[in-house]
PDB file of C-alpha atoms in Angstrom:
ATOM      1  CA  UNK A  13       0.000   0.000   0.000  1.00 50.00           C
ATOM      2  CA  UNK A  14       1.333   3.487  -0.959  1.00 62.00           C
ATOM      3  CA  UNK A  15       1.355   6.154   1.877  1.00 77.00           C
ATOM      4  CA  UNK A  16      -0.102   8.783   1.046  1.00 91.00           C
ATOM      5  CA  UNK A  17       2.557  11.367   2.852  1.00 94.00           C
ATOM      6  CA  UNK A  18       6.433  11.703   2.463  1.00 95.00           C
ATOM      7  CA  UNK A  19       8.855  13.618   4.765  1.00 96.00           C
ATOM      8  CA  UNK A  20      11.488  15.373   3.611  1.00 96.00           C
ATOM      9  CA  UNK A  21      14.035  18.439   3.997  1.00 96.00           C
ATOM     10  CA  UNK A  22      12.264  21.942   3.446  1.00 96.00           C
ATOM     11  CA  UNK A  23      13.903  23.494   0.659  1.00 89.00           C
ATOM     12  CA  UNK A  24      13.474  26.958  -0.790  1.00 80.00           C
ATOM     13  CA  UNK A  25      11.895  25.386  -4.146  1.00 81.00           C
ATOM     14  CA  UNK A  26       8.800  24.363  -2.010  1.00 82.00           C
ATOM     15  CA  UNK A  27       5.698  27.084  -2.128  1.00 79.00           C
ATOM     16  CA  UNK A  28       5.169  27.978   1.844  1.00 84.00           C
ATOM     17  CA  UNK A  29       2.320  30.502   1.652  1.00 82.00           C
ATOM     18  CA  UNK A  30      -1.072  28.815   1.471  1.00 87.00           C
ATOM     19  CA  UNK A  31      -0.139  27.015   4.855  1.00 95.00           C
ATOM     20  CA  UNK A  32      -2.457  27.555   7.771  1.00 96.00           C
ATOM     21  CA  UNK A  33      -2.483  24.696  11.075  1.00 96.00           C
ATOM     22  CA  UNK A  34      -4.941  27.650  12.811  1.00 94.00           C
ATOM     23  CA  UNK A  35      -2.453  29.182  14.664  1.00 94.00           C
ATOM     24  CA  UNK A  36      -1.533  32.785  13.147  1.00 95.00           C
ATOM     25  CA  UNK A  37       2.463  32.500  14.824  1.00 95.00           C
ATOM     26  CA  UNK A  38       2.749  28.786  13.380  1.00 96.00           C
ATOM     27  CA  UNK A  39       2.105  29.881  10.035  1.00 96.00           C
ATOM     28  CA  UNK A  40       3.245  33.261  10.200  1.00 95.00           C
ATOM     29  CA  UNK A  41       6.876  31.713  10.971  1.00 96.00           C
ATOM     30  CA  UNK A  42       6.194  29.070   8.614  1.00 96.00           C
ATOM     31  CA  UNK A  43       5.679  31.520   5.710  1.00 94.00           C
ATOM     32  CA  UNK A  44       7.738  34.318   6.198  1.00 93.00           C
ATOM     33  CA  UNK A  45      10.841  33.167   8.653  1.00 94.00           C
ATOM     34  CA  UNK A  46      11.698  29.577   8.435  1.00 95.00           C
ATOM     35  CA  UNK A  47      14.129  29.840   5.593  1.00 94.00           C
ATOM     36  CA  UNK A  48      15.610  32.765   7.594  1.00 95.00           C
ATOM     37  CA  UNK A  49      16.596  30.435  10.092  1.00 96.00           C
ATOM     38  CA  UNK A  50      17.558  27.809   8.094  1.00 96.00           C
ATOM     39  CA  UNK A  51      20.172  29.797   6.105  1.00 95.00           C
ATOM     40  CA  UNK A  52      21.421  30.676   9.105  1.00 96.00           C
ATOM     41  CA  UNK A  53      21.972  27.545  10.591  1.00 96.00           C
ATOM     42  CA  UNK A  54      19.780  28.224  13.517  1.00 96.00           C
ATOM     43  CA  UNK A  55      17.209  25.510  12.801  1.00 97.00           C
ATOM     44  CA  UNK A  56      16.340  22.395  10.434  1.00 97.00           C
ATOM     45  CA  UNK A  57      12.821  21.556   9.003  1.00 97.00           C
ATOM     46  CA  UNK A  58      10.871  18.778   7.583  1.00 98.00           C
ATOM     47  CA  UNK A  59       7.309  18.962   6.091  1.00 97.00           C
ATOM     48  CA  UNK A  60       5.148  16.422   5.073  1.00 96.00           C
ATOM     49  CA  UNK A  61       3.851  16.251   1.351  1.00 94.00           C
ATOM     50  CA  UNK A  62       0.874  14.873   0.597  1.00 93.00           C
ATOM     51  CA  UNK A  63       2.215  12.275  -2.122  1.00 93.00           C
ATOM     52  CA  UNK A  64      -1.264  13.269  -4.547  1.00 93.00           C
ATOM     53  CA  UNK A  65      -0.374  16.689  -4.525  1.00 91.00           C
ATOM     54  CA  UNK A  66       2.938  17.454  -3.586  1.00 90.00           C
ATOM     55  CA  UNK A  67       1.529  19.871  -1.134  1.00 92.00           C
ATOM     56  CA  UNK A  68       2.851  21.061   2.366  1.00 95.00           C
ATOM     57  CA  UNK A  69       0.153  18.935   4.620  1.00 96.00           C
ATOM     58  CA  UNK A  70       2.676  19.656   8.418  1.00 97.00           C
ATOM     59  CA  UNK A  71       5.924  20.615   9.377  1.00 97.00           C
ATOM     60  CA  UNK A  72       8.658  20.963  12.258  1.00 98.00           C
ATOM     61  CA  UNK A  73      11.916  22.509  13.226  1.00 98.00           C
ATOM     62  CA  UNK A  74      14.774  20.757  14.599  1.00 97.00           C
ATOM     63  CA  UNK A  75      17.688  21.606  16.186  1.00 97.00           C
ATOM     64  CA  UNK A  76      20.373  21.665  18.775  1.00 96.00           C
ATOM     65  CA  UNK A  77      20.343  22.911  22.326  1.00 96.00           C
ATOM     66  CA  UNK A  78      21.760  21.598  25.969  1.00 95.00           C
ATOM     67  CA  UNK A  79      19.982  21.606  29.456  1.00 95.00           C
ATOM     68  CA  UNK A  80      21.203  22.082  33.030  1.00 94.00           C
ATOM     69  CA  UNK A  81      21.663  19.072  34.232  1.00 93.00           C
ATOM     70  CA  UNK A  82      19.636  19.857  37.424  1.00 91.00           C
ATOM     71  CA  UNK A  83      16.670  19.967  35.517  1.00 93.00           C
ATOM     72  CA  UNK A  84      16.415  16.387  34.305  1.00 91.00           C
ATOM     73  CA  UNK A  85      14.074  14.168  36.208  1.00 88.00           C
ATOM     74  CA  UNK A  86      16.050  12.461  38.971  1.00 87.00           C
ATOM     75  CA  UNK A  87      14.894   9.198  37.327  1.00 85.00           C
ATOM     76  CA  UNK A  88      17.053   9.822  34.103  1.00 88.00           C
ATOM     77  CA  UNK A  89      19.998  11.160  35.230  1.00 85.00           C
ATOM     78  CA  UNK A  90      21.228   7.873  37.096  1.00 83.00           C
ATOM     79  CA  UNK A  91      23.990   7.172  34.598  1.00 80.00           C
ATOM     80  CA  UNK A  92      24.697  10.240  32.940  1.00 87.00           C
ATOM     81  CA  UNK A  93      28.029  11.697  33.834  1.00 88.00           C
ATOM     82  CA  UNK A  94      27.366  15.117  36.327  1.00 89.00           C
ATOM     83  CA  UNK A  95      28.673  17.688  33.381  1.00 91.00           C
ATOM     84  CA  UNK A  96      26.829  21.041  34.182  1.00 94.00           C
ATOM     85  CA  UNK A  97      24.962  20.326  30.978  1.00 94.00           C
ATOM     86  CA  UNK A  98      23.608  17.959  28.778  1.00 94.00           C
ATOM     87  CA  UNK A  99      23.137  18.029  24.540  1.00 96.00           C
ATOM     88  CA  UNK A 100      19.381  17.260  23.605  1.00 96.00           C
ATOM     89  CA  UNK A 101      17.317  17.891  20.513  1.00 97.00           C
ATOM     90  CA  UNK A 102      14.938  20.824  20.575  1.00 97.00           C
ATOM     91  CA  UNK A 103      11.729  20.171  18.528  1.00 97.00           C
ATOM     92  CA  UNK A 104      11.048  23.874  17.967  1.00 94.00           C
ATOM     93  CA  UNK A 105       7.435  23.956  16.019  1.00 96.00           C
ATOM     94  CA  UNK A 106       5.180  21.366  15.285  1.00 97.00           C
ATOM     95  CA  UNK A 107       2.256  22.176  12.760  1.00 97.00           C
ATOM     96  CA  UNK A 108      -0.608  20.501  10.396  1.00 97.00           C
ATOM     97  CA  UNK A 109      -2.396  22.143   7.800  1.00 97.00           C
ATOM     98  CA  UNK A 110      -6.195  22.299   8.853  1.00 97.00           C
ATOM     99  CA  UNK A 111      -6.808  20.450   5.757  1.00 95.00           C
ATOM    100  CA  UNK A 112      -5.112  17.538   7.122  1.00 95.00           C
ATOM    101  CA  UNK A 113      -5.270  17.742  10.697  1.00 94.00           C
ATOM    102  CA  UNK A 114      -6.883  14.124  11.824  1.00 90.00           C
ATOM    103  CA  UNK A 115      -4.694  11.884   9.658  1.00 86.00           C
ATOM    104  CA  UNK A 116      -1.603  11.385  12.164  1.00 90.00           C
ATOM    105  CA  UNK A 117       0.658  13.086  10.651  1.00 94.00           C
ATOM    106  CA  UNK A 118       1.802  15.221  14.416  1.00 94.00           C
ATOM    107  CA  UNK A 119       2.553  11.746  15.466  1.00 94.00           C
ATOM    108  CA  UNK A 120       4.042  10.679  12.016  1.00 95.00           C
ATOM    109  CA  UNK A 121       6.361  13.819  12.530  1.00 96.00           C
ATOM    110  CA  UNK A 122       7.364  13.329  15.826  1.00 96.00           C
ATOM    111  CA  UNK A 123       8.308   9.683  15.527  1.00 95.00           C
ATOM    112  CA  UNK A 124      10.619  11.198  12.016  1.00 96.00           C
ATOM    113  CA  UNK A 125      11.876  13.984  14.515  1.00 96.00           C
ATOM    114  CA  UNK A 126      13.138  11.315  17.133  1.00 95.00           C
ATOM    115  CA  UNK A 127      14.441   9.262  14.131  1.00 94.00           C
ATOM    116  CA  UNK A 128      16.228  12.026  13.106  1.00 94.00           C
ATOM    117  CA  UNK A 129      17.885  13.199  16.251  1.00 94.00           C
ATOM    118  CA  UNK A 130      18.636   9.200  17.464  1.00 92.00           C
ATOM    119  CA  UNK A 131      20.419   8.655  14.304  1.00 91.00           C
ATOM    120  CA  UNK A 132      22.338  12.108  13.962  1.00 88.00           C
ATOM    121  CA  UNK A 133      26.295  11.814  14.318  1.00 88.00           C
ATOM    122  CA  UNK A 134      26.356  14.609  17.069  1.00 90.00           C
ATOM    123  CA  UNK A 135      25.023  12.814  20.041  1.00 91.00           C
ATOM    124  CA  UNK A 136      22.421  14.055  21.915  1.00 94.00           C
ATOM    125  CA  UNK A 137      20.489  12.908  25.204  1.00 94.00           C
ATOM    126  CA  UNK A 138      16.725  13.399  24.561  1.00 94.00           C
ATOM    127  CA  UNK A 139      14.506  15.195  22.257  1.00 96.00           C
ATOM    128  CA  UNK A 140      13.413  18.661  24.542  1.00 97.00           C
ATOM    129  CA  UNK A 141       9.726  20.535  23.466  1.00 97.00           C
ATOM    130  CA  UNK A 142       7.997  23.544  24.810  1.00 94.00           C
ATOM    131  CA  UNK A 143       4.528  22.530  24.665  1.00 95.00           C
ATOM    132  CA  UNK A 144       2.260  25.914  23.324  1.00 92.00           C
ATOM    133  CA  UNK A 145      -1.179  24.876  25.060  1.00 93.00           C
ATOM    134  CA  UNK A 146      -3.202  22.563  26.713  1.00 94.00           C
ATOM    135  CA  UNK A 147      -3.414  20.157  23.326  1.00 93.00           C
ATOM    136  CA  UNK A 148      -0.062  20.091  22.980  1.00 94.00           C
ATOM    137  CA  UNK A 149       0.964  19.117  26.442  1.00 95.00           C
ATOM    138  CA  UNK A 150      -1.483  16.356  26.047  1.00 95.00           C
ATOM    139  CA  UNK A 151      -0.307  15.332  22.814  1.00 95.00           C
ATOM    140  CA  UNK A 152       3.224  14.975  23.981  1.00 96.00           C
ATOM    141  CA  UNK A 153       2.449  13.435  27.205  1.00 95.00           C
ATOM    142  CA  UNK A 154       1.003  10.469  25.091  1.00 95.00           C
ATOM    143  CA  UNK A 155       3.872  10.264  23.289  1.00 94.00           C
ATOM    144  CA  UNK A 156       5.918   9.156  26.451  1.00 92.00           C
ATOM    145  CA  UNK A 157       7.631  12.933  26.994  1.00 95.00           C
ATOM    146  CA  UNK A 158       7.557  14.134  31.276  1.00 94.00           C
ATOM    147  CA  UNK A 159       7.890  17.476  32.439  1.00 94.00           C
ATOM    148  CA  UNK A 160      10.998  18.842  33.067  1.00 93.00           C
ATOM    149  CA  UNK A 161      12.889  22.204  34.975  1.00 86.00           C
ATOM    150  CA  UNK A 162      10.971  25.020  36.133  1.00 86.00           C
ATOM    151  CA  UNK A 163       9.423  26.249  33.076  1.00 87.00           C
ATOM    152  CA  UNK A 164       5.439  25.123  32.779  1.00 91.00           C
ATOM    153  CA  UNK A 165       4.970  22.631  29.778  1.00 95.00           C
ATOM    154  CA  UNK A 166       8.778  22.258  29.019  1.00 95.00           C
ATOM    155  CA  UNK A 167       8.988  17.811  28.106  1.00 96.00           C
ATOM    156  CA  UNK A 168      11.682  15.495  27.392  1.00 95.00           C
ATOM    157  CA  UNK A 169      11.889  12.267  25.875  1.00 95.00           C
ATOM    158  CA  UNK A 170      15.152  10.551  26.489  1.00 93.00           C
ATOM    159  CA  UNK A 171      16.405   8.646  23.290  1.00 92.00           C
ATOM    160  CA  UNK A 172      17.883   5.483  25.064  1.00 85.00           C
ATOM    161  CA  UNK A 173      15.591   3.026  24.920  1.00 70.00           C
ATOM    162  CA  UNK A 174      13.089   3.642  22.714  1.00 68.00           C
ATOM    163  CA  UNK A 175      12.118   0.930  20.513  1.00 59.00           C
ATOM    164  CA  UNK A 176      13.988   0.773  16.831  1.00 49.00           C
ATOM    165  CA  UNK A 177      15.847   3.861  16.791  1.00 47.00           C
ATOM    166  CA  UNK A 178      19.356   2.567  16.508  1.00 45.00           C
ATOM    167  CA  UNK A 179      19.077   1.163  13.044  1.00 44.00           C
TER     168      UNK A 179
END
């Protein structure tokens, strides 16, 4: 069976401007600033075509960051070394077009974005997410992420251990 969605690197060939997931800054970005950011090495992104069309149907941002150490979950840090910091993964935006919200693609794009970050050469802890509202924080907590730190609706998702990644 074909799927009917692909995921692949944004590039500037690809027609941003009829995207809208509903929320004015997620599109807003996704029109006007992501390429900004990617020329400048400050992020990474991925959408989803829809294979019929070749449109844009979702996208995310990747990239790199590092957290205290004192503000992973006692529970995770039991064998990493006690470095002030730790590299993770920062999955900066997450958005579907309304037109195909309710087909799975957040989760689709999620599981590529921990894919992605398992398999990179530069090693890095967990995947990290600031969760924008109530939907999202539920969203990632069924994907396995906890809270984490002081900030409200800041998750992790350590990469050791989850099923297939190390391929």
């Amino acid at each position: 069976m074909t799927q009917p969605f692909r995921i692949e690197v944004l590039t500037s060939k690809r027609h941003r401007k009829g995207f809208a997931c509903g929320d004015d800054a997620l599109d807003r970005y996704f029109s006007e600033r992501v390429t900004q950011d990617i020329r400048r090495r400050i992020t990474a992104c991925y959408v989803a075509l829809e294979n019929k069309t070749d449109c844009i149907a979702a996208y995310y941002t990747l990239s790199a960051a590092d957290i205290p150490l004192s503000d992973i979950p006692k529970e995770m840090i039991k064998r990493l070394p006690r470095y002030p910091s730790i590299p993770v993964a920062r999955l900066g935006r997450l958005a579907v077009d309304l037109k195909y919200q309710g087909h799975r693609l957040g989760g689709s794009l999620l599981w590529d974005a921990l894919l992605r970050s398992s398999r990179s050469e530069i090693a890095v802890f967990g995947l990290i997410v600031d969760a924008k509202n109530d939907p999202a924080e539920a969203f990632y907590r069924h994907h396995g992420f906890v809270a984490f730190g002081s900030i409200p609706r800041q998750f992790i998702l350590p990469l050791n251990g989850l099923p297939s990644l190390h391929k």
